[in-house]
Short mmCIF file of C-alpha atoms in Angstrom, two decimals:
data_model
loop_
_atom_site.label_atom_id
_atom_site.label_comp_id
_atom_site.label_asym_id
_atom_site.label_seq_id
_atom_site.Cartn_x
_atom_site.Cartn_y
_atom_site.Cartn_z
CA MET A 1269 69.69 -18.01 -64.27
CA SER A 1270 67.63 -14.72 -64.03
CA THR A 1271 64.24 -16.80 -63.73
CA SER A 1272 65.02 -18.96 -61.58
CA THR A 1273 67.84 -15.81 -59.28
CA ARG A 1274 64.22 -13.95 -59.14
CA SER A 1275 61.95 -17.08 -58.28
CA ALA A 1276 64.36 -18.03 -55.63
CA VAL A 1277 64.26 -14.14 -54.44
CA VAL A 1278 60.65 -15.21 -54.97
CA THR A 1279 60.35 -18.05 -52.65
CA ARG A 1280 63.02 -16.78 -50.45
CA SER A 1281 61.03 -13.97 -49.13
CA ILE A 1282 57.30 -15.17 -49.09
CA ALA A 1283 59.08 -18.03 -46.83
CA SER A 1284 60.03 -14.50 -44.35
CA VAL A 1285 57.01 -12.89 -44.65
CA SER A 1286 55.46 -15.92 -43.80
CA ALA A 1287 57.94 -16.98 -40.89
CA SER A 1288 57.10 -12.79 -39.70
CA SER A 1289 54.03 -13.93 -39.74
CA GLY A 1290 53.47 -15.85 -37.20
CA TRP A 1291 55.20 -12.94 -34.48
CA ALA A 1292 52.87 -11.30 -36.63
CA LEU A 1293 49.84 -13.72 -35.33
CA PHE A 1294 50.60 -13.65 -31.77
CA ALA A 1295 51.20 -9.67 -31.56
CA LEU A 1296 47.71 -9.83 -32.51
CA ILE A 1297 46.64 -12.27 -29.73
CA LEU A 1298 48.34 -10.43 -26.93
CA VAL A 1299 46.81 -6.61 -28.88
CA LEU A 1300 43.08 -8.71 -28.68
CA TRP A 1301 43.34 -9.15 -25.10
CA ASP A 1302 44.46 -5.80 -24.16
CA VAL A 1303 41.62 -4.77 -26.49
CA VAL A 1304 39.22 -6.69 -25.05
CA GLY A 1305 40.69 -6.66 -21.43
CA LYS A 1306 39.99 -3.07 -21.59
CA GLY A 1307 36.93 -3.65 -22.51
CA ASP A 1308 35.89 -5.76 -20.66
CA GLU A 1309 33.57 -4.78 -17.81
CA THR A 1310 33.18 -8.31 -15.00
CA GLY A 1311 37.15 -7.27 -14.14
CA LEU A 1312 37.86 -11.19 -15.25
CA ILE A 1313 39.77 -10.40 -18.16
CA VAL A 1314 43.12 -7.83 -17.12
CA PRO A 1315 44.59 -6.24 -19.72
CA PHE A 1316 48.20 -7.33 -21.44
CA SER A 1317 49.69 -3.66 -20.71
CA THR A 1318 48.78 -4.24 -17.29
CA VAL A 1319 49.69 -8.01 -16.52
CA VAL A 1320 53.41 -7.17 -17.95
CA GLN A 1321 53.65 -4.10 -15.72
CA THR A 1322 52.58 -5.83 -12.66
CA LEU A 1323 55.12 -8.48 -14.39
CA TRP A 1324 57.70 -6.19 -14.40
CA ASP A 1325 56.72 -4.71 -10.38
CA ILE A 1326 57.29 -7.95 -9.47
CA VAL A 1327 60.51 -8.36 -11.09
CA THR A 1328 61.39 -5.49 -9.82
CA GLY A 1329 59.82 -5.54 -6.41
CA PRO A 1330 60.61 -7.56 -3.18
CA SER A 1331 59.49 -9.92 -4.30
CA LEU A 1332 62.39 -11.02 -6.81
CA THR A 1333 64.45 -12.20 -3.73
CA GLU A 1334 61.36 -13.11 -1.67
CA ASP A 1335 58.99 -15.73 -4.05
CA VAL A 1336 60.28 -15.95 -7.84
CA LEU A 1337 63.87 -16.89 -6.69
CA PRO A 1338 63.94 -19.68 -3.95
CA SER A 1339 60.55 -20.66 -6.80
CA VAL A 1340 62.86 -21.59 -9.29
CA ALA A 1341 66.05 -22.40 -7.05
CA ARG A 1342 63.69 -25.08 -4.92
CA THR A 1343 63.18 -26.23 -8.65
CA LEU A 1344 67.05 -26.73 -9.82
CA ALA A 1345 67.67 -28.28 -6.54
CA GLY A 1346 65.19 -31.11 -6.86
CA PHE A 1347 65.50 -31.52 -10.41
CA SER A 1348 69.51 -31.53 -9.95
CA ILE A 1349 69.04 -34.55 -7.28
CA ALA A 1350 66.53 -36.35 -9.24
CA ALA A 1351 68.27 -36.27 -12.48
CA VAL A 1352 72.14 -37.84 -10.46
CA THR A 1353 69.63 -40.43 -9.12
CA GLY A 1354 68.10 -41.31 -12.21
CA VAL A 1355 70.79 -41.30 -14.04
CA VAL A 1356 73.39 -43.82 -11.48
CA ALA A 1357 70.47 -45.39 -10.13
CA GLY A 1358 69.61 -46.03 -13.59
CA VAL A 1359 72.70 -47.01 -14.82
CA ALA A 1360 72.98 -49.83 -12.23
CA LEU A 1361 69.35 -51.27 -13.35
CA GLY A 1362 70.35 -51.50 -16.73
CA TRP A 1363 74.30 -53.09 -16.12
CA PHE A 1364 73.07 -55.56 -13.84
CA ARG A 1365 70.69 -56.92 -16.02
CA SER A 1366 68.92 -59.40 -14.22
CA LEU A 1367 68.25 -56.73 -11.46
CA GLU A 1368 65.95 -55.02 -14.19
CA PRO A 1369 62.79 -57.59 -15.06
CA TRP A 1370 62.77 -57.63 -10.71
CA PHE A 1371 62.41 -53.50 -10.25
CA ARG A 1372 60.49 -52.83 -13.77
CA GLY A 1373 57.63 -53.64 -12.51
CA VAL A 1374 57.76 -50.98 -9.51
CA LEU A 1375 59.15 -47.85 -10.85
CA GLU A 1376 57.24 -48.28 -13.59
CA PHE A 1377 54.23 -47.93 -11.16
CA MET A 1378 55.50 -45.20 -9.14
CA ARG A 1379 55.97 -43.04 -12.54
CA ALA A 1380 52.33 -43.86 -12.71
CA VAL A 1381 51.36 -42.19 -10.34
CA PRO A 1382 50.73 -38.58 -10.99
CA PRO A 1383 53.25 -37.13 -9.28
CA PRO A 1384 51.09 -33.95 -7.50
CA ALA A 1385 49.94 -36.98 -5.35
CA TYR A 1386 53.33 -37.69 -4.14
CA VAL A 1387 53.12 -33.80 -2.27
CA PRO A 1388 50.81 -33.74 0.55
CA VAL A 1389 51.23 -37.73 1.54
CA ALA A 1390 55.86 -36.36 1.47
CA ILE A 1391 53.71 -32.65 4.14
CA LEU A 1392 52.73 -35.83 6.33
CA VAL A 1393 55.65 -37.52 6.26
CA MET A 1394 58.18 -35.38 6.32
CA GLY A 1395 56.62 -31.79 7.45
CA ALA A 1396 55.72 -28.26 5.09
CA ASP A 1397 59.30 -27.17 4.92
CA SER A 1398 61.30 -25.68 1.94
CA SER A 1399 63.32 -29.30 2.21
CA THR A 1400 60.83 -30.95 2.23
CA ARG A 1401 59.13 -29.18 -1.55
CA VAL A 1402 62.90 -30.40 -3.14
CA ILE A 1403 62.62 -33.32 -2.03
CA VAL A 1404 59.30 -33.57 -3.36
CA ILE A 1405 60.09 -32.16 -6.89
CA ALA A 1406 63.54 -35.32 -6.38
CA VAL A 1407 60.49 -37.80 -5.92
CA GLY A 1408 58.30 -37.02 -8.33
CA ALA A 1409 60.51 -36.22 -11.74
CA VAL A 1410 63.68 -39.08 -11.12
CA TRP A 1411 60.82 -42.20 -12.22
CA PRO A 1412 61.90 -40.81 -16.59
CA VAL A 1413 64.95 -40.07 -15.82
CA LEU A 1414 65.09 -42.96 -14.36
CA LEU A 1415 63.57 -45.78 -17.17
CA ALA A 1416 64.94 -44.13 -19.47
CA THR A 1417 68.70 -44.20 -18.63
CA THR A 1418 68.04 -47.90 -18.00
CA ASP A 1419 66.79 -48.28 -21.42
CA GLY A 1420 70.05 -46.73 -22.63
CA THR A 1421 72.13 -48.21 -21.34
CA ARG A 1422 70.61 -52.18 -22.10
CA ARG A 1423 71.16 -50.32 -25.35
CA VAL A 1424 74.25 -49.90 -25.95
CA GLU A 1425 75.92 -51.20 -28.71
CA ILE A 1426 77.60 -54.37 -27.69
CA GLY A 1427 80.40 -53.93 -30.24
CA TYR A 1428 81.38 -50.44 -28.10
CA LEU A 1429 81.85 -52.48 -25.33
CA ASP A 1430 83.39 -55.18 -26.21
CA ALA A 1431 85.50 -53.17 -28.18
CA ALA A 1432 86.09 -51.01 -24.34
CA ARG A 1433 87.35 -54.39 -22.88
CA VAL A 1434 89.86 -54.97 -25.23
CA TYR A 1435 92.20 -51.52 -23.55
CA THR A 1436 90.68 -51.26 -20.32
CA ARG A 1437 89.54 -53.23 -17.37
CA SER A 1438 88.01 -50.50 -15.17
CA ILE A 1439 84.35 -51.03 -15.35
CA GLY A 1440 84.54 -47.45 -13.83
CA ALA A 1441 86.29 -46.35 -17.42
CA ILE A 1442 83.65 -48.24 -19.78
CA LEU A 1443 80.84 -47.00 -17.53
CA ARG A 1444 82.03 -43.14 -17.56
CA ARG A 1445 83.19 -43.39 -21.06
CA VAL A 1446 81.33 -45.21 -23.37
CA VAL A 1447 77.22 -46.33 -21.74
CA LEU A 1448 77.19 -42.52 -20.20
CA PRO A 1449 77.37 -41.05 -23.31
CA SER A 1450 75.88 -43.59 -25.61
CA SER A 1451 73.06 -43.54 -23.50
CA LEU A 1452 73.21 -39.72 -23.61
CA PRO A 1453 70.36 -39.43 -25.83
CA GLN A 1454 67.71 -41.61 -23.59
CA ILE A 1455 69.05 -40.23 -20.77
CA LEU A 1456 68.57 -36.33 -21.70
CA ALA A 1457 65.27 -37.66 -23.46
CA GLY A 1458 64.20 -38.42 -20.02
CA LEU A 1459 65.64 -35.23 -18.10
CA ARG A 1460 63.38 -32.97 -19.83
CA ILE A 1461 60.46 -34.89 -18.94
CA SER A 1462 61.66 -34.66 -15.64
CA LEU A 1463 62.25 -30.73 -15.71
CA ALA A 1464 58.79 -30.71 -16.96
CA ILE A 1465 57.63 -32.38 -14.32
CA SER A 1466 59.53 -30.80 -11.61
CA LEU A 1467 58.05 -27.84 -13.21
CA ILE A 1468 54.75 -28.72 -11.94
CA LEU A 1469 56.01 -29.43 -8.53
CA MET A 1470 57.50 -27.07 -7.93
CA VAL A 1471 53.77 -25.07 -8.25
CA VAL A 1472 51.96 -27.63 -6.35
CA SER A 1473 54.05 -27.91 -3.67
CA GLU A 1474 54.05 -24.32 -3.33
CA MET A 1475 50.42 -24.47 -3.32
CA ILE A 1476 50.31 -25.69 -0.44
CA SER A 1477 50.86 -25.39 2.94
CA SER A 1478 53.27 -22.74 1.74
CA THR A 1479 53.99 -19.31 2.98
CA SER A 1480 56.68 -18.52 0.07
CA GLY A 1481 57.65 -19.18 -3.99
CA LEU A 1482 55.74 -18.95 -7.21
CA GLY A 1483 52.87 -20.80 -6.68
CA TYR A 1484 51.99 -19.57 -3.35
CA LYS A 1485 51.92 -16.28 -4.64
CA ILE A 1486 48.94 -16.65 -7.67
CA LEU A 1487 47.38 -18.36 -5.38
CA GLN A 1488 47.25 -15.95 -2.73
CA ALA A 1489 46.58 -13.50 -5.41
CA GLN A 1490 43.51 -15.94 -6.60
CA ARG A 1491 42.21 -15.58 -3.03
CA LEU A 1492 42.63 -12.14 -2.68
CA TYR A 1493 40.96 -11.64 -6.21
CA ASP A 1494 44.34 -9.91 -7.51
CA LEU A 1495 43.87 -10.35 -10.57
CA PRO A 1496 46.48 -8.45 -12.14
CA THR A 1497 48.80 -10.07 -9.70
CA MET A 1498 47.63 -13.48 -10.99
CA TYR A 1499 47.67 -12.97 -14.15
CA ALA A 1500 51.45 -11.43 -14.22
CA SER A 1501 52.81 -14.36 -11.77
CA VAL A 1502 51.13 -16.90 -14.22
CA LEU A 1503 52.87 -15.13 -17.40
CA LEU A 1504 56.06 -14.79 -14.82
CA LEU A 1505 55.53 -19.36 -14.75
CA GLY A 1506 55.22 -19.49 -18.24
CA VAL A 1507 57.94 -17.02 -19.20
CA ILE A 1508 60.89 -19.41 -16.36
CA GLY A 1509 59.22 -22.51 -17.99
CA PHE A 1510 59.99 -21.14 -21.23
CA LEU A 1511 63.37 -20.03 -20.48
CA LEU A 1512 64.31 -23.36 -18.39
CA ILE A 1513 63.38 -25.40 -21.94
CA PHE A 1514 64.13 -22.96 -24.43
CA GLY A 1515 67.98 -23.76 -22.06
CA PHE A 1516 67.46 -27.59 -22.16
CA SER A 1517 66.86 -27.90 -25.39
CA ARG A 1518 69.86 -25.15 -26.32
CA ILE A 1519 72.20 -27.77 -24.14
CA GLU A 1520 70.53 -31.09 -25.84
CA ARG A 1521 70.94 -30.34 -28.87
CA ARG A 1522 74.47 -29.15 -28.68
CA ALA A 1523 75.29 -32.33 -26.78
CA THR A 1524 73.05 -34.95 -29.16
CA VAL A 1525 75.50 -33.45 -32.50
CA TRP A 1526 76.95 -36.88 -32.66
CA TYR A 1527 74.31 -38.56 -32.35
CA GLU A 1528 72.13 -36.67 -35.19
CA GLY A 1529 75.00 -37.23 -36.89
CA THR A 1530 74.92 -40.89 -37.20
CA LYS A 1531 71.65 -41.04 -38.00
CA GLY A 1532 71.81 -38.88 -40.98
CA ARG A 1533 70.49 -35.78 -39.95
CA GLY A 1534 71.68 -32.53 -39.77
CA HIS A 1535 74.42 -30.96 -37.84
CA VAL A 1536 73.05 -27.94 -35.96
CA MET B 1352 45.54 -74.61 3.08
CA THR B 1353 48.68 -76.35 4.24
CA ARG B 1354 47.41 -79.74 1.83
CA LEU B 1355 47.90 -77.10 -0.65
CA VAL B 1356 51.55 -75.08 0.36
CA SER B 1357 53.14 -78.93 0.92
CA ALA B 1358 51.75 -79.74 -3.00
CA ALA B 1359 53.05 -76.68 -4.01
CA VAL B 1360 56.69 -77.46 -2.42
CA SER B 1361 56.65 -81.07 -3.84
CA ALA B 1362 55.89 -80.32 -6.87
CA VAL B 1363 58.46 -77.61 -7.40
CA GLU B 1364 60.75 -81.00 -5.68
CA ARG B 1365 59.87 -82.52 -8.50
CA ASP B 1366 60.42 -79.88 -11.41
CA TYR B 1367 63.70 -78.35 -9.12
CA SER B 1368 65.34 -81.65 -11.39
CA PRO B 1369 67.94 -80.60 -14.74
CA GLY B 1370 65.22 -81.41 -17.19
CA ASN B 1371 62.44 -78.86 -15.56
CA ARG B 1372 64.96 -76.72 -14.83
CA ALA B 1373 64.28 -74.23 -17.55
CA MET B 1374 60.81 -74.32 -16.63
CA LEU B 1375 61.62 -72.97 -12.58
CA SER B 1376 63.55 -70.26 -13.73
CA ARG B 1377 60.60 -69.40 -16.31
CA LEU B 1378 58.50 -69.93 -13.16
CA ILE B 1379 60.74 -67.54 -11.32
CA GLY B 1380 60.57 -65.78 -14.60
CA ARG B 1381 57.02 -64.81 -14.24
CA PHE B 1382 56.92 -64.06 -10.45
CA ARG B 1383 59.89 -61.71 -10.31
CA PRO B 1384 57.75 -58.13 -11.30
CA VAL B 1385 56.19 -58.97 -8.02
CA GLY B 1386 59.11 -60.15 -6.34
CA GLY B 1387 60.16 -56.23 -6.99
CA PHE B 1388 57.03 -54.97 -5.11
CA VAL B 1389 57.87 -57.62 -2.31
CA ILE B 1390 61.04 -56.67 -1.80
CA CYS B 1391 60.35 -52.99 -2.21
CA ALA B 1392 57.55 -53.98 1.15
CA GLY B 1393 59.72 -55.14 3.11
CA VAL B 1394 62.41 -52.50 2.90
CA TYR B 1395 59.52 -50.48 3.48
CA ALA B 1396 58.57 -52.14 6.65
CA ALA B 1397 62.37 -52.66 7.64
CA ALA B 1398 63.26 -49.19 7.94
CA ARG B 1399 60.08 -47.91 9.13
CA GLY B 1400 61.11 -50.97 12.53
CA LEU B 1401 64.27 -49.66 12.28
CA GLY B 1402 63.53 -46.11 12.99
CA LEU B 1403 64.63 -44.94 9.51
CA LEU B 1404 61.24 -43.71 8.24
CA PRO B 1405 59.08 -41.84 11.22
CA GLU B 1406 56.42 -44.54 12.44
CA THR B 1407 53.74 -41.78 13.30
CA SER B 1408 53.93 -40.76 9.57
CA THR B 1409 54.24 -43.43 7.75
CA PRO B 1410 51.65 -46.24 7.97
CA SER B 1411 52.01 -50.15 8.55
CA LEU B 1412 51.54 -52.10 6.01
CA PRO B 1413 48.83 -53.75 7.39
CA ALA B 1414 47.00 -50.61 7.93
CA LEU B 1415 47.68 -49.16 4.45
CA ALA B 1416 46.44 -51.95 2.94
CA ARG B 1417 43.42 -52.18 5.51
CA SER B 1418 42.57 -48.52 4.62
CA TRP B 1419 42.90 -49.08 1.00
CA ILE B 1420 40.55 -52.31 0.87
CA GLY B 1421 37.87 -50.15 3.53
CA GLY B 1422 38.20 -47.32 1.14
CA LEU B 1423 37.10 -50.20 -2.35
CA ARG B 1424 34.45 -51.73 -0.29
CA ASP B 1425 32.64 -48.11 1.15
CA LEU B 1426 33.33 -47.35 -3.09
CA THR B 1427 34.47 -44.19 -1.64
CA LEU B 1428 38.29 -44.24 -3.62
CA VAL B 1429 36.71 -45.96 -6.23
CA ASN B 1430 34.02 -43.38 -6.42
CA ALA B 1431 37.04 -40.72 -6.37
CA SER B 1432 38.27 -42.58 -9.30
CA LEU B 1433 35.67 -42.64 -11.48
CA ASP B 1434 35.40 -39.11 -11.06
CA THR B 1435 39.31 -38.26 -11.97
CA LEU B 1436 38.98 -40.69 -15.06
CA HIS B 1437 35.41 -38.68 -15.91
CA ALA B 1438 37.39 -35.52 -15.99
CA THR B 1439 40.33 -37.16 -18.17
CA ALA B 1440 38.64 -38.80 -20.41
CA LEU B 1441 35.80 -35.77 -20.93
CA GLY B 1442 39.66 -33.34 -21.46
CA MET B 1443 40.92 -35.57 -23.64
CA LEU B 1444 38.26 -35.51 -25.68
CA PHE B 1445 39.00 -31.76 -26.15
CA SER B 1446 42.14 -32.01 -26.64
CA MET B 1447 41.67 -34.51 -28.98
CA ALA B 1448 39.07 -33.32 -31.12
CA ILE B 1449 41.43 -29.80 -31.46
CA GLY B 1450 45.18 -31.08 -31.20
CA VAL B 1451 43.99 -33.65 -34.07
CA THR B 1452 42.71 -30.44 -35.86
CA LEU B 1453 45.28 -28.23 -35.74
CA GLY B 1454 47.83 -30.98 -36.25
CA LEU B 1455 46.31 -31.93 -39.11
CA ALA B 1456 46.28 -28.36 -40.28
CA THR B 1457 50.06 -27.41 -39.20
CA GLY B 1458 51.18 -30.27 -40.44
CA LEU B 1459 49.59 -30.17 -43.83
CA LEU B 1460 49.84 -26.78 -45.22
CA VAL B 1461 52.87 -25.18 -44.28
CA PRO B 1462 51.82 -20.97 -44.38
CA ILE B 1463 49.43 -22.46 -41.50
CA ASP B 1464 52.55 -23.75 -39.57
CA ARG B 1465 54.29 -20.87 -39.28
CA LEU B 1466 51.31 -19.26 -38.68
CA THR B 1467 50.55 -20.72 -35.47
CA GLY B 1468 53.93 -21.85 -35.00
CA VAL B 1469 55.73 -18.89 -32.42
CA THR B 1470 52.48 -18.38 -30.46
CA ILE B 1471 52.60 -22.51 -29.87
CA GLU B 1472 55.93 -22.78 -28.42
CA PHE B 1473 55.12 -19.89 -26.43
CA LEU B 1474 52.01 -21.55 -24.81
CA ARG B 1475 53.37 -25.29 -25.21
CA PRO B 1476 55.74 -25.19 -21.58
CA VAL B 1477 53.15 -23.32 -19.70
CA PRO B 1478 52.90 -25.21 -16.59
CA ALA B 1479 49.09 -26.62 -17.17
CA VAL B 1480 48.82 -26.44 -13.03
CA ALA B 1481 49.76 -22.19 -13.13
CA LEU B 1482 46.24 -22.05 -14.50
CA ILE B 1483 44.94 -23.81 -11.95
CA PRO B 1484 43.60 -20.35 -10.45
CA VAL B 1485 42.67 -18.80 -13.47
CA ALA B 1486 39.99 -21.75 -14.35
CA ILE B 1487 38.53 -21.38 -10.96
CA VAL B 1488 37.70 -17.69 -11.94
CA LEU B 1489 36.29 -18.63 -15.30
CA PHE B 1490 34.84 -22.17 -14.56
CA GLY B 1491 34.44 -22.54 -10.41
CA ILE B 1492 35.21 -25.54 -8.99
CA ASP B 1493 33.32 -28.18 -10.96
CA ILE B 1494 34.20 -30.73 -13.02
CA ALA B 1495 34.15 -28.41 -15.72
CA MET B 1496 36.83 -26.69 -14.45
CA GLN B 1497 39.11 -30.03 -14.48
CA ILE B 1498 38.08 -30.14 -18.16
CA PHE B 1499 38.99 -27.29 -19.03
CA LEU B 1500 42.77 -27.63 -17.50
CA ILE B 1501 43.17 -31.09 -19.18
CA ALA B 1502 42.57 -29.65 -22.23
CA THR B 1503 44.22 -27.07 -22.46
CA ALA B 1504 47.43 -29.20 -21.63
CA CYS B 1505 46.91 -32.23 -23.32
CA VAL B 1506 45.91 -30.35 -26.63
CA TRP B 1507 49.92 -29.57 -26.93
CA PRO B 1508 51.16 -33.39 -27.50
CA ILE B 1509 48.77 -34.00 -29.68
CA VAL B 1510 49.06 -31.28 -32.11
CA ILE B 1511 52.92 -32.29 -32.28
CA ALA B 1512 53.01 -35.61 -32.31
CA THR B 1513 49.33 -35.91 -35.43
CA LYS B 1514 51.74 -32.37 -37.44
CA GLN B 1515 54.91 -34.95 -37.18
CA ALA B 1516 52.55 -38.21 -38.06
CA VAL B 1517 51.25 -36.37 -41.10
CA ARG B 1518 54.76 -35.06 -42.08
CA SER B 1519 56.44 -38.00 -41.23
CA VAL B 1520 53.55 -40.95 -44.47
CA ASP B 1521 56.19 -42.28 -46.58
CA PRO B 1522 55.41 -39.56 -50.10
CA MET B 1523 55.04 -42.67 -51.79
CA TRP B 1524 51.97 -43.73 -50.71
CA ARG B 1525 50.31 -40.91 -51.08
CA ASP B 1526 51.77 -40.78 -54.46
CA ALA B 1527 50.24 -44.30 -55.17
CA SER B 1528 47.05 -43.27 -54.05
CA ARG B 1529 47.47 -40.14 -56.27
CA VAL B 1530 48.49 -41.82 -59.20
CA MET B 1531 45.64 -44.76 -58.49
CA GLY B 1532 43.24 -42.19 -59.49
CA ARG B 1533 41.88 -41.13 -55.01
CA SER B 1534 41.18 -37.19 -55.27
CA ARG B 1535 42.77 -35.17 -52.39
CA THR B 1536 39.90 -35.78 -49.78
CA GLY B 1537 40.30 -39.17 -50.36
CA THR B 1538 43.94 -39.48 -50.02
CA LEU B 1539 43.70 -37.52 -47.13
CA LEU B 1540 40.89 -39.04 -45.49
CA ARG B 1541 41.65 -42.91 -46.71
CA VAL B 1542 45.93 -42.98 -46.96
CA VAL B 1543 47.49 -40.14 -44.42
CA LEU B 1544 45.27 -40.36 -42.08
CA PRO B 1545 44.76 -44.06 -41.24
CA ALA B 1546 48.79 -43.35 -41.57
CA SER B 1547 49.52 -41.52 -38.58
CA VAL B 1548 47.07 -43.28 -36.36
CA PRO B 1549 50.51 -44.56 -35.17
CA GLY B 1550 52.43 -41.12 -34.02
CA ILE B 1551 48.76 -39.61 -32.71
CA MET B 1552 48.27 -42.98 -30.51
CA THR B 1553 51.26 -42.16 -29.12
CA GLY B 1554 50.66 -38.04 -28.60
CA LEU B 1555 47.12 -39.35 -26.99
CA ARG B 1556 49.69 -41.83 -24.29
CA ILE B 1557 51.81 -38.91 -23.44
CA SER B 1558 48.65 -36.38 -23.39
CA THR B 1559 46.88 -39.20 -21.19
CA SER B 1560 49.19 -39.15 -18.18
CA ILE B 1561 49.82 -35.74 -18.05
CA ALA B 1562 46.12 -35.37 -17.98
CA LEU B 1563 45.92 -37.38 -14.97
CA VAL B 1564 49.27 -35.08 -13.14
CA VAL B 1565 46.74 -32.61 -13.65
CA ALA B 1566 43.57 -33.46 -12.55
CA VAL B 1567 45.50 -35.12 -9.33
CA ALA B 1568 46.69 -31.30 -8.90
CA ALA B 1569 43.08 -29.85 -9.59
CA GLY B 1570 41.40 -31.98 -7.40
CA LEU B 1571 44.72 -31.92 -4.49
CA LEU B 1572 44.16 -27.57 -4.65
CA THR B 1573 40.43 -27.35 -5.07
CA GLY B 1574 38.45 -29.49 -3.61
CA SER B 1575 36.94 -31.00 -7.13
CA PRO B 1576 35.98 -33.88 -6.97
CA GLY B 1577 38.22 -36.58 -7.69
CA LEU B 1578 41.40 -38.15 -6.68
CA GLY B 1579 43.05 -35.50 -5.80
CA ALA B 1580 40.47 -34.50 -3.28
CA SER B 1581 39.94 -36.98 -1.46
CA LEU B 1582 44.05 -36.68 -1.27
CA ALA B 1583 43.23 -33.51 0.61
CA ALA B 1584 40.67 -34.07 2.85
CA ALA B 1585 42.92 -37.22 4.45
CA GLN B 1586 46.11 -34.19 4.52
CA GLN B 1587 43.94 -31.73 6.80
CA LEU B 1588 42.55 -34.70 8.94
CA ALA B 1589 45.81 -36.17 8.96
CA ASP B 1590 44.67 -39.32 7.91
CA VAL B 1591 47.81 -41.59 6.87
CA PRO B 1592 46.93 -44.23 6.16
CA ALA B 1593 44.24 -42.91 3.74
CA ALA B 1594 46.51 -40.94 2.16
CA PHE B 1595 49.03 -43.83 1.01
CA ALA B 1596 46.05 -45.86 -0.26
CA ILE B 1597 45.10 -42.74 -2.26
CA LEU B 1598 48.34 -43.13 -3.61
CA VAL B 1599 47.62 -46.38 -4.45
CA MET B 1600 45.17 -45.67 -6.02
CA ALA B 1601 46.40 -43.00 -8.00
CA GLY B 1602 49.42 -44.88 -9.14
CA ALA B 1603 46.76 -48.24 -10.30
CA LEU B 1604 44.83 -46.06 -12.07
CA GLY B 1605 47.37 -44.38 -13.52
CA MET B 1606 49.00 -48.17 -14.72
CA ALA B 1607 45.04 -48.83 -15.48
CA LEU B 1608 45.08 -46.31 -18.44
CA ASP B 1609 48.28 -47.00 -19.65
CA TRP B 1610 47.69 -50.69 -19.74
CA GLY B 1611 44.39 -49.77 -20.99
CA LEU B 1612 46.23 -47.43 -23.75
CA ARG B 1613 48.62 -49.80 -25.18
CA GLY B 1614 46.09 -52.04 -25.76
CA LEU B 1615 44.42 -49.50 -27.74
CA GLU B 1616 47.38 -48.85 -29.53
CA ARG B 1617 48.23 -52.42 -30.62
CA ILE B 1618 44.57 -52.70 -32.29
CA VAL B 1619 44.46 -49.79 -33.99
CA SER B 1620 48.31 -49.55 -35.06
CA GLY B 1621 48.92 -53.12 -34.45
CA TRP B 1622 50.07 -52.97 -39.16
CA GLN B 1623 52.79 -51.24 -38.55
CA ILE B 1624 54.23 -52.63 -35.45
CA ALA B 1625 53.96 -55.43 -38.08
CA ILE B 1626 55.30 -53.59 -41.17
CA THR B 1627 58.49 -52.62 -39.19
CA GLU B 1628 59.43 -54.65 -36.26
CA ASP B 1629 58.58 -57.73 -38.11
CA LYS B 1630 61.37 -56.94 -41.20
CA ARG B 1631 64.67 -57.31 -37.90
#
């Protein structure tokens, strides 16, 4: 009894030590970055503390409302358009099964185009303003959701549909109450990829013929050789990406608890 | 030509008897993907004709085709694609070497996983294109810069895929190998590693599409050689058909890479498909 308790305590303390060692390594890398940066005479490596200071200035200064927030807003707007379009079109394509073989090839092709390639083409077609950037984010990000939703809709268990048809004849209700919920895990997996693409496209679209935004700020800082601002903006972008994806994972996990349950994985 | 068409028509008429209906529908089935492209091209041309799309800044289909074929003939498109492929291949090579090693280490050894977990989770979501200016400062605009960016962007999916693949190797296989007298290293090399190849291949496929994204973005923004640089040039010259032709070329390249990797996947992980899907 006592030995097993002691070994449990030992195991737990080893576990907690190595869990915190991850943070320790992370901190060590940051400290190393700072030290190397301070010792560096070429000015190429900016110390971490300077970068954080610059980052703080950006977040508290006028740049927050001029560059940072508009960038985030454009990302979310483009992503939302992509999400809605992708889910609606994907459900339609998955529901009307005979359509899918016709358009599968086209969709796979559109997805195979590296999304940044859409940016200059969109600027040529629609001009270089803010709405073009939102549209380009939507155009680049829509394919993963669309394909994932199509697959999800096609794979809804036939038993669910039969059971639903016993109760209602309304296709709208079946789509809303059965098809959408049961393809949610696939849809969310697609949305996750779309979110990552949205972030990439936000940066790329703001680096081309642009006058504002985080991407513009990064490129401008590089051209002026203002390295602290450049590193700080890259770091800020990393933090924004991290927060968006982290937030999305939380929503995803909450929305698919039932699915993990059916697969015999734990309730989180 | 007309003889050929009339022969085809009469063949279809002959085949469209009840007995041959299945064959006809198979024939249609074979051409459905092409039909999808034809329909989309038709919709595009109609939208352009009706003025829904601006005529001056979208190319007509013949102009697009001319520009694309011209680019293939004078090798500008081919060379740009080869430059992009070159950077992608080398970048993938680096990220495979680092990613598989790191994935094996974190998958097999829990302390290493704990040690590196936080750092990896922080580095992973940084969009690689944000590092382009950093890469310019460090590497200039050579192809080395693209390789660096591709390697940093693609290493994470490979690490994660390798780690998960190693962890999901059936413990029974490992035990069996040990019981039959293989050493730890032998088990690792002859059992665990081959068994995780399918998982690693999935990671490779995911990161190849990311590699293409990064290569194009880097070329677009810096003029580093490849499809991205050609696209930037076309934009600056306002050469609309060329820009669309490069877009089509980029899509074709993406699809070709994906097909190639799927083929490779069938070859190296066919055994897994055989043991899981044949049982269904």
